[in-house]
Short mmCIF file of C-alpha atoms and ligand atoms in Angstrom, two decimals:
data_model
loop_
_atom_site.label_atom_id
_atom_site.label_comp_id
_atom_site.label_asym_id
_atom_site.label_seq_id
_atom_site.Cartn_x
_atom_site.Cartn_y
_atom_site.Cartn_z
CA UNK A 22 25.25 10.72 6.08
CA UNK A 23 27.10 7.78 7.59
CA UNK A 24 30.66 6.55 7.08
CA UNK A 25 30.92 3.37 5.02
CA UNK A 26 33.73 2.10 7.27
CA UNK A 27 31.38 1.44 10.16
CA UNK A 28 29.61 -1.19 8.05
CA UNK A 29 32.73 -3.26 7.33
CA UNK A 30 32.72 -6.49 9.35
CA UNK A 31 29.19 -5.80 10.62
CA UNK A 32 27.83 -8.97 12.19
CA UNK A 33 24.24 -10.14 12.66
CA UNK A 34 24.73 -9.64 16.37
CA UNK A 35 21.75 -7.57 17.51
CA UNK A 36 23.68 -5.88 20.34
CA UNK A 37 26.23 -4.53 17.89
CA UNK A 38 23.54 -3.25 15.52
CA UNK A 39 21.61 -1.49 18.30
CA UNK A 40 24.83 0.07 19.62
CA UNK A 41 25.74 1.38 16.18
CA UNK A 42 22.33 2.99 15.73
CA UNK A 43 22.70 4.75 19.09
CA UNK A 44 26.28 5.73 18.37
CA UNK A 45 25.14 7.44 15.18
CA UNK A 46 22.37 9.27 16.97
CA UNK A 47 24.84 10.42 19.58
CA UNK A 48 27.40 11.60 17.05
CA UNK A 49 24.79 13.88 15.55
CA UNK A 50 24.41 15.66 18.90
CA UNK A 51 28.06 16.45 19.73
CA UNK A 52 30.09 19.17 18.10
CA UNK A 53 33.51 18.51 16.53
CA UNK A 54 35.20 20.66 19.20
CA UNK A 55 34.04 18.50 22.14
CA UNK A 56 36.88 16.59 23.80
CA UNK A 57 37.09 12.81 23.58
CA UNK A 58 36.57 12.45 27.34
CA UNK A 59 33.50 14.65 27.21
CA UNK A 60 32.11 12.71 24.24
CA UNK A 61 32.64 9.37 25.97
CA UNK A 62 31.08 10.57 29.21
CA UNK A 63 28.12 12.05 27.36
CA UNK A 64 27.71 8.90 25.28
CA UNK A 65 27.70 6.72 28.35
CA UNK A 66 25.25 8.78 30.38
CA UNK A 67 22.94 9.70 27.57
CA UNK A 68 22.87 6.30 25.93
CA UNK A 69 23.82 3.47 28.21
CA UNK A 70 20.54 3.14 30.05
CA UNK A 71 18.64 4.00 26.91
CA UNK A 72 20.49 1.26 25.08
CA UNK A 73 19.80 -1.35 27.76
CA UNK A 74 16.14 -0.40 27.79
CA UNK A 75 15.71 -0.35 24.00
CA UNK A 76 17.76 -3.48 23.44
CA UNK A 77 15.80 -5.58 25.92
CA UNK A 78 12.52 -4.10 24.79
CA UNK A 79 13.21 -5.01 21.18
CA UNK A 80 14.77 -8.41 21.84
CA UNK A 81 12.20 -9.61 24.38
CA UNK A 82 9.31 -7.39 23.36
CA UNK A 83 6.57 -8.32 20.93
CA UNK A 84 7.13 -8.07 17.20
CA UNK A 85 4.84 -5.64 15.39
CA UNK A 86 1.57 -7.49 14.61
CA UNK A 87 1.79 -9.43 11.37
CA UNK A 88 -0.12 -7.79 8.53
CA UNK A 89 -1.91 -9.62 5.74
CA UNK A 90 -4.42 -9.26 2.89
CA UNK A 91 -7.22 -8.86 2.11
CA UNK A 92 -7.23 -5.57 3.95
CA UNK A 93 -9.47 -2.60 3.23
CA UNK A 94 -10.46 -4.23 -0.07
CA UNK A 95 -6.82 -4.67 -1.08
CA UNK A 96 -5.78 -8.20 -2.11
CA UNK A 97 -2.06 -7.41 -2.38
CA UNK A 98 -2.19 -8.51 -6.04
CA UNK A 99 -1.51 -5.61 -8.41
CA UNK A 100 -1.73 -5.35 -12.18
CA UNK A 101 1.27 -4.01 -14.07
CA UNK A 102 1.57 -3.14 -17.79
CA UNK A 103 2.57 -5.78 -20.35
CA UNK A 104 5.74 -3.83 -21.04
CA UNK A 105 7.24 -2.39 -17.90
CA UNK A 106 10.50 -1.64 -16.10
CA UNK A 107 11.61 -2.20 -12.51
CA UNK A 108 14.70 -1.36 -10.46
CA UNK A 109 15.56 -3.89 -7.75
CA UNK A 110 17.75 -2.82 -4.83
CA UNK A 111 18.64 -4.95 -1.85
CA UNK A 112 20.51 -4.31 1.40
CA UNK A 113 20.66 -0.77 0.15
CA UNK A 114 19.49 1.42 3.06
CA UNK A 115 22.79 2.37 4.70
CA UNK A 116 22.62 6.17 4.23
CA UNK A 117 26.20 6.28 2.91
CA UNK A 118 27.92 7.87 -0.08
CA UNK A 119 27.59 4.50 -1.84
CA UNK A 120 23.87 4.04 -1.20
CA UNK A 121 23.27 7.62 -2.37
CA UNK A 122 25.21 6.89 -5.54
CA UNK A 123 23.25 3.71 -6.27
CA UNK A 124 19.91 5.31 -5.35
CA UNK A 125 20.46 8.36 -7.53
CA UNK A 126 21.76 6.20 -10.39
CA UNK A 127 18.70 3.93 -10.23
CA UNK A 128 16.51 7.08 -10.26
CA UNK A 129 18.09 8.12 -13.56
CA UNK A 130 16.79 4.88 -15.11
CA UNK A 131 13.31 6.29 -14.42
CA UNK A 132 11.67 2.89 -14.04
CA UNK A 133 7.95 2.28 -13.59
CA UNK A 134 8.51 0.48 -10.26
CA UNK A 135 11.30 0.32 -7.70
CA UNK A 136 11.52 -2.44 -5.13
CA UNK A 137 13.64 -2.73 -1.99
CA UNK A 138 14.43 -6.32 -1.00
CA UNK A 139 15.08 -5.48 2.63
CA UNK A 140 17.57 -4.45 5.32
CA UNK A 141 17.45 -0.92 6.63
CA UNK A 142 20.56 -0.39 8.78
CA UNK A 143 21.25 -0.82 11.52
CA UNK A 144 17.93 -1.78 13.11
CA UNK A 145 15.23 -0.31 10.85
CA UNK A 146 14.47 2.40 13.41
CA UNK A 147 11.99 5.10 12.31
CA UNK A 148 14.83 7.62 12.08
CA UNK A 149 16.77 5.27 9.80
CA UNK A 150 13.71 4.71 7.60
CA UNK A 151 13.32 8.47 7.24
CA UNK A 152 17.01 9.09 6.50
CA UNK A 153 17.04 6.56 3.64
CA UNK A 154 13.54 6.81 2.19
CA UNK A 155 11.40 9.68 3.42
CA UNK A 156 13.43 12.81 4.21
CA UNK A 157 13.67 15.44 1.46
CA UNK A 158 17.36 14.61 0.95
CA UNK A 159 16.86 10.81 1.08
CA UNK A 160 18.04 9.00 -2.04
CA UNK A 161 15.45 6.22 -2.46
CA UNK A 162 14.58 6.18 -6.20
CA UNK A 163 10.78 6.37 -6.27
CA UNK A 164 9.23 4.46 -9.20
CA UNK A 165 6.91 6.32 -11.58
CA UNK A 166 4.06 3.89 -10.85
CA UNK A 167 5.14 3.05 -7.32
CA UNK A 168 7.61 1.47 -4.92
CA UNK A 169 7.32 -1.54 -2.61
CA UNK A 170 9.55 -2.89 0.17
CA UNK A 171 10.25 -6.29 1.68
CA UNK A 172 11.47 -6.70 5.23
CA UNK A 173 14.94 -8.04 5.98
CA UNK A 174 16.27 -9.20 9.34
CA UNK A 175 17.53 -5.72 10.27
CA UNK A 176 14.03 -4.21 10.21
CA UNK A 177 13.03 -6.88 12.70
CA UNK A 178 15.90 -6.10 15.08
CA UNK A 179 13.63 -3.30 16.28
CA UNK A 180 10.53 -5.51 16.04
CA UNK A 181 9.44 -4.09 12.70
CA UNK A 182 7.79 -0.94 14.02
CA UNK A 183 9.71 1.43 11.72
CA UNK A 184 9.03 -0.83 8.72
CA UNK A 185 5.30 -1.28 9.31
CA UNK A 186 4.46 2.16 10.69
CA UNK A 187 6.78 4.48 8.79
CA UNK A 188 7.79 2.78 5.55
CA UNK A 189 4.82 0.73 4.34
CA UNK A 190 2.24 3.56 4.42
CA UNK A 191 4.53 5.54 2.09
CA UNK A 192 5.09 2.58 -0.24
CA UNK A 193 2.46 1.58 -2.78
CA UNK A 194 1.53 1.27 -6.44
CA UNK A 195 -0.91 2.94 -8.82
CA UNK A 196 -3.94 0.85 -9.68
CA UNK A 197 -6.42 2.30 -12.22
CA UNK A 198 -5.14 5.78 -11.47
CA UNK A 199 -5.33 5.44 -7.70
CA UNK A 200 -2.29 5.04 -5.42
CA UNK A 201 -2.76 1.96 -3.21
CA UNK A 202 -0.48 1.88 -0.17
CA UNK A 203 1.44 -1.26 0.79
CA UNK A 204 -0.33 -2.96 3.68
CA UNK A 205 1.71 -6.11 4.34
CA UNK A 206 5.26 -7.37 4.00
CA UNK A 207 4.52 -9.28 0.78
CA UNK A 208 2.88 -8.56 -2.59
CA UNK A 209 2.30 -9.77 -6.14
CA UNK A 210 2.80 -7.70 -9.30
CA UNK A 211 1.36 -9.41 -12.37
CA UNK A 212 0.45 -9.12 -16.02
CA UNK A 213 -0.61 -11.64 -18.67
CA UNK A 214 2.82 -13.33 -18.82
CA UNK A 215 4.59 -12.76 -15.48
CA UNK A 216 4.01 -12.79 -11.75
CA UNK A 217 6.56 -11.04 -9.56
CA UNK A 218 5.89 -12.28 -6.05
CA UNK A 219 7.58 -10.54 -3.11
CA UNK A 220 7.84 -12.90 -0.11
CA UNK A 221 8.23 -11.93 3.51
CA UNK A 222 11.11 -13.89 5.05
CA UNK A 223 12.22 -11.09 7.39
CA UNK A 224 9.49 -11.41 9.99
CA UNK A 225 10.43 -15.00 10.82
CA UNK A 226 14.20 -14.39 10.67
CA UNK A 227 14.38 -13.09 14.24
CA UNK A 228 13.02 -14.45 17.52
CA UNK A 229 13.67 -13.56 21.12
CA UNK A 230 17.12 -14.73 22.28
CA UNK A 231 15.92 -17.78 24.23
CA UNK A 232 13.76 -19.04 21.38
CA UNK A 233 16.61 -18.47 18.92
CA UNK A 234 18.74 -20.97 20.88
CA UNK A 235 15.97 -23.54 21.29
CA UNK A 236 14.55 -23.19 17.80
CA UNK A 237 16.68 -21.14 15.36
CA UNK A 238 14.67 -18.96 12.94
CA UNK A 239 14.27 -20.51 9.48
CA UNK A 240 12.61 -17.60 7.64
CA UNK A 241 9.52 -19.71 6.97
CA UNK A 242 6.47 -18.16 5.33
CA UNK A 243 3.89 -17.69 8.04
CA UNK A 244 0.56 -19.49 7.69
CA UNK A 245 -1.33 -16.32 6.74
CA UNK A 246 1.17 -15.64 3.96
CA UNK A 247 0.68 -19.21 2.68
CA UNK A 248 -3.06 -18.66 2.84
CA UNK A 249 -2.67 -15.44 0.82
CA UNK A 250 -0.58 -17.28 -1.79
CA UNK A 251 -3.28 -19.94 -2.11
CA UNK A 252 -6.43 -17.81 -1.91
CA UNK A 253 -5.54 -14.38 -3.29
CA UNK A 254 -2.61 -15.14 -5.61
CA UNK A 255 -4.00 -18.60 -6.49
CA UNK A 256 -0.44 -19.79 -6.89
CA UNK A 257 -1.41 -23.46 -7.10
CA UNK A 258 -3.69 -23.03 -10.12
CA UNK A 259 -2.33 -25.60 -12.66
CA UNK A 260 -3.88 -23.64 -15.54
CA UNK A 261 -1.86 -20.56 -14.73
CA UNK A 262 1.11 -20.73 -17.08
CA UNK A 263 2.70 -17.41 -16.25
CA UNK A 264 6.39 -17.14 -15.44
CA UNK A 265 7.16 -16.70 -11.75
CA UNK A 266 9.81 -14.40 -10.33
CA UNK A 267 10.10 -14.71 -6.56
CA UNK A 268 11.72 -11.94 -4.55
CA UNK A 269 12.82 -12.36 -0.95
CA UNK A 270 15.37 -10.89 1.38
CA UNK A 271 16.87 -14.22 2.42
CA UNK A 272 18.62 -16.55 -0.04
CA UNK A 273 16.99 -19.85 -0.90
CA UNK A 274 20.38 -20.99 -2.20
CA UNK A 275 23.96 -19.89 -1.48
CA UNK A 276 27.53 -21.19 -1.53
CA UNK A 277 28.78 -18.47 0.81
CA UNK A 278 26.70 -18.62 3.98
CA UNK A 279 23.71 -20.49 5.29
CA UNK A 280 20.83 -20.50 2.86
CA UNK A 281 17.21 -20.65 3.99
CA UNK A 282 15.54 -23.52 2.11
CA UNK A 283 12.27 -23.58 4.09
CA UNK A 284 10.30 -21.07 1.95
CA UNK A 285 11.21 -23.07 -1.19
CA UNK A 286 9.90 -26.26 0.42
CA UNK A 287 6.67 -24.51 1.39
CA UNK A 288 6.21 -23.10 -2.12
CA UNK A 289 6.75 -26.49 -3.70
CA UNK A 290 3.82 -27.82 -1.70
CA UNK A 291 1.63 -25.11 -3.22
CA UNK A 292 2.98 -25.31 -6.76
CA UNK A 293 2.71 -29.10 -6.79
CA UNK A 294 6.07 -30.03 -8.29
CA UNK A 295 9.57 -28.71 -8.59
CA UNK A 296 9.91 -29.11 -12.36
CA UNK A 297 8.67 -25.68 -13.29
CA UNK A 298 11.76 -23.44 -13.10
CA UNK A 299 11.30 -20.07 -11.42
CA UNK A 300 13.57 -17.05 -11.10
CA UNK A 301 14.35 -16.16 -7.50
CA UNK A 302 16.07 -12.88 -6.69
CA UNK A 303 17.35 -12.25 -3.18
CA UNK A 304 19.86 -10.32 -1.07
CA UNK A 305 21.00 -10.59 2.57
CA UNK A 306 24.50 -11.50 1.43
CA UNK A 307 26.31 -8.39 0.28
CA UNK A 308 27.44 -9.53 -3.13
CA UNK A 309 26.23 -10.00 -6.68
CA UNK A 310 26.08 -13.63 -7.85
CA UNK A 311 24.39 -15.43 -10.76
CA UNK A 312 23.94 -19.13 -10.03
CA UNK A 313 23.50 -21.99 -12.45
CA UNK A 314 19.97 -23.36 -12.34
CA UNK A 315 19.56 -25.48 -9.18
CA UNK A 316 17.15 -28.34 -8.68
CA UNK A 317 16.80 -27.85 -4.92
CA UNK A 318 15.87 -30.95 -2.86
CA UNK A 319 12.17 -31.05 -1.86
CA UNK A 320 11.93 -27.56 -3.27
CA UNK A 321 11.85 -25.83 -6.63
CA UNK A 322 14.04 -25.57 -9.69
CA UNK A 323 15.50 -22.12 -9.23
CA UNK A 324 17.50 -19.59 -11.22
CA UNK A 325 19.02 -17.94 -8.13
CA UNK A 326 20.26 -14.35 -8.31
CA UNK A 327 21.86 -12.61 -5.33
CA UNK A 328 21.77 -8.81 -5.55
CA UNK A 329 22.59 -7.91 -1.92
CA UNK A 330 25.22 -5.43 -3.10
CA UNK A 331 22.92 -2.38 -2.94
CA UNK A 332 24.59 -0.29 -0.27
CA UNK A 333 26.62 -2.34 2.21
CA UNK A 334 30.38 -2.79 1.67
CA UNK A 335 30.79 -5.80 -0.64
CA UNK A 336 33.48 -7.67 1.30
CA UNK A 337 35.03 -10.23 -1.00
CA UNK A 338 35.05 -13.79 0.26
CA UNK A 339 35.78 -17.11 -1.44
CA UNK A 340 32.75 -19.40 -1.91
CA UNK A 341 32.65 -22.91 -0.43
CA UNK A 342 32.58 -24.20 -4.00
CA UNK A 343 32.66 -22.45 -7.36
CA UNK A 344 30.67 -25.11 -9.22
CA UNK A 345 27.18 -23.64 -8.87
CA UNK A 346 28.34 -20.11 -9.71
CA UNK A 347 27.81 -18.90 -13.25
CA UNK A 348 29.06 -15.37 -12.60
CA UNK A 349 29.98 -13.19 -9.64
CA UNK A 350 31.29 -9.66 -9.43
CA UNK A 351 34.59 -10.07 -7.60
CA UNK A 352 36.37 -7.01 -8.92
CA UNK A 353 38.24 -5.16 -6.17
CA UNK A 354 37.12 -1.53 -5.94
CA UNK A 355 39.04 -0.45 -2.83
CA UNK A 356 40.60 -1.53 0.46
CA UNK A 357 38.51 -0.64 3.48
CA UNK A 358 39.72 -1.53 6.96
CA UNK A 359 42.14 -4.02 5.42
CA UNK A 360 39.36 -5.75 3.48
CA UNK A 361 38.97 -5.98 -0.28
CA UNK A 362 35.67 -4.39 -1.19
CA UNK A 363 33.87 -4.73 -4.52
CA UNK A 364 31.23 -2.62 -6.28
CA UNK A 365 27.72 -1.77 -5.19
CA UNK A 366 24.87 -1.76 -7.67
CA UNK A 367 21.30 -2.74 -8.53
CA UNK A 368 19.32 -4.79 -11.06
CA UNK A 369 17.23 -3.36 -13.87
CA UNK A 370 14.40 -5.60 -15.03
CA UNK A 371 12.62 -4.92 -18.30
CA UNK A 372 9.52 -6.95 -19.05
CA UNK A 373 8.42 -7.25 -22.65
CA UNK A 374 5.44 -9.57 -22.92
CA UNK A 375 6.80 -13.17 -22.56
CA UNK A 376 10.39 -11.92 -22.53
CA UNK A 377 12.35 -10.36 -19.68
CA UNK A 378 15.71 -8.67 -19.71
CA UNK A 379 17.80 -8.37 -16.54
CA UNK A 380 20.68 -5.95 -16.47
CA UNK A 381 23.05 -5.78 -13.52
CA UNK A 382 24.32 -2.22 -13.20
CA UNK A 383 27.17 -1.20 -10.91
CA UNK A 384 27.56 2.09 -9.04
CA UNK A 385 29.59 3.55 -11.91
CA UNK A 386 26.76 2.83 -14.34
CA UNK A 387 28.59 -0.06 -15.98
CA UNK A 388 26.44 -3.01 -17.00
CA UNK A 389 28.45 -5.97 -15.73
CA UNK A 390 26.06 -8.77 -16.64
CA UNK A 391 22.87 -9.19 -18.61
CA UNK A 392 20.50 -12.01 -19.28
CA UNK A 393 17.20 -12.64 -20.98
CA UNK A 394 14.43 -14.92 -19.80
CA UNK A 395 11.30 -16.15 -21.52
CA UNK A 396 8.18 -17.94 -20.34
CA UNK A 397 7.32 -21.30 -21.84
CA UNK A 398 4.43 -23.38 -20.43
CA UNK A 399 4.85 -21.77 -17.03
CA UNK A 400 8.61 -22.34 -16.92
CA UNK A 401 11.11 -19.49 -16.80
CA UNK A 402 13.83 -20.28 -19.33
CA UNK A 403 17.18 -18.49 -19.28
CA UNK A 404 17.71 -17.74 -22.95
CA UNK A 405 20.99 -15.95 -22.86
CA UNK A 406 23.31 -14.85 -20.05
CA UNK A 407 26.55 -12.95 -20.55
CA UNK A 408 29.08 -10.96 -18.63
CA UNK A 409 29.74 -7.77 -20.55
FE1 FE2 B 504 19.89 -9.36 5.86
#
């Protein structure tokens, strides 16, 4: 179990994230009676060269090979019941008291599917994957019919090895009574009315340090993912009038930090026009925000929902502008390292034929916001949205 305090003020600096992973490993090896000098000396000698080696290997080394469908007869498109429930957690895997609370609370909702929208802290190392998801005392809420995971940027800080080798083989969904393991960083869950499409924006969110200066990562969907969307998902089929819910780690729209518009622009090219509103649920930013519907330039018309408040401290920060915000959870829960911190939580999605109900549940099991959507000629319409 980790202390929540070490996550306050955490930057996207890869050095800091690698150091924190090593610091945690080290702290597990010393006993409370060791002196500070001894601990420091041990930390330096046991970790310094290891850190330098692992940091350079992961920052300049090759990313884990990109995975795609079809693979072993699996198209990555899975059928789900007409009436079904899902729990959506993002930026959750911190192995803290808070992530345990949220994980165990989501488990009590006993949903058919549970989805993680990415970021296993600090660097998605195999040990961190096991602590959050796989160990007997891990608190990931496994869905009755399966669980799937997207990659965030933190999984890619260690080149994705932990994510692809440790996590994905344990993720998967039941199809006709058989458990199918997750084979790539993206997927589609669908029934007669809805398509829930998980996009991989994590893999392209990190490059080696020189490339990041020359050509900053834009979280674009790689060509093979575009090909999958066209050929397996058949996303561009004009006769397909199902409602689309995109999931990604990175935000397509934000008024707090940099958004990543590229995937929206790529999807518009496949979908043909931007007039068919879609729901888009994302994390990366550690807060819970409901945006007004946005007609994004050269992109899609999006009902944007940020649910990155799964497990990281929700450090309150003023937006650049309030205009696009319909609702945000800015209640102060506690002061942590002189920062105001709000509530963690998750989203509960209930699909009932052409209707969908989204409930935003905080760590104390209070529903702070709910909304209902319906599908009409391929468009996702927000019928009702209320803070409770
Ligand atoms: Fe992230």
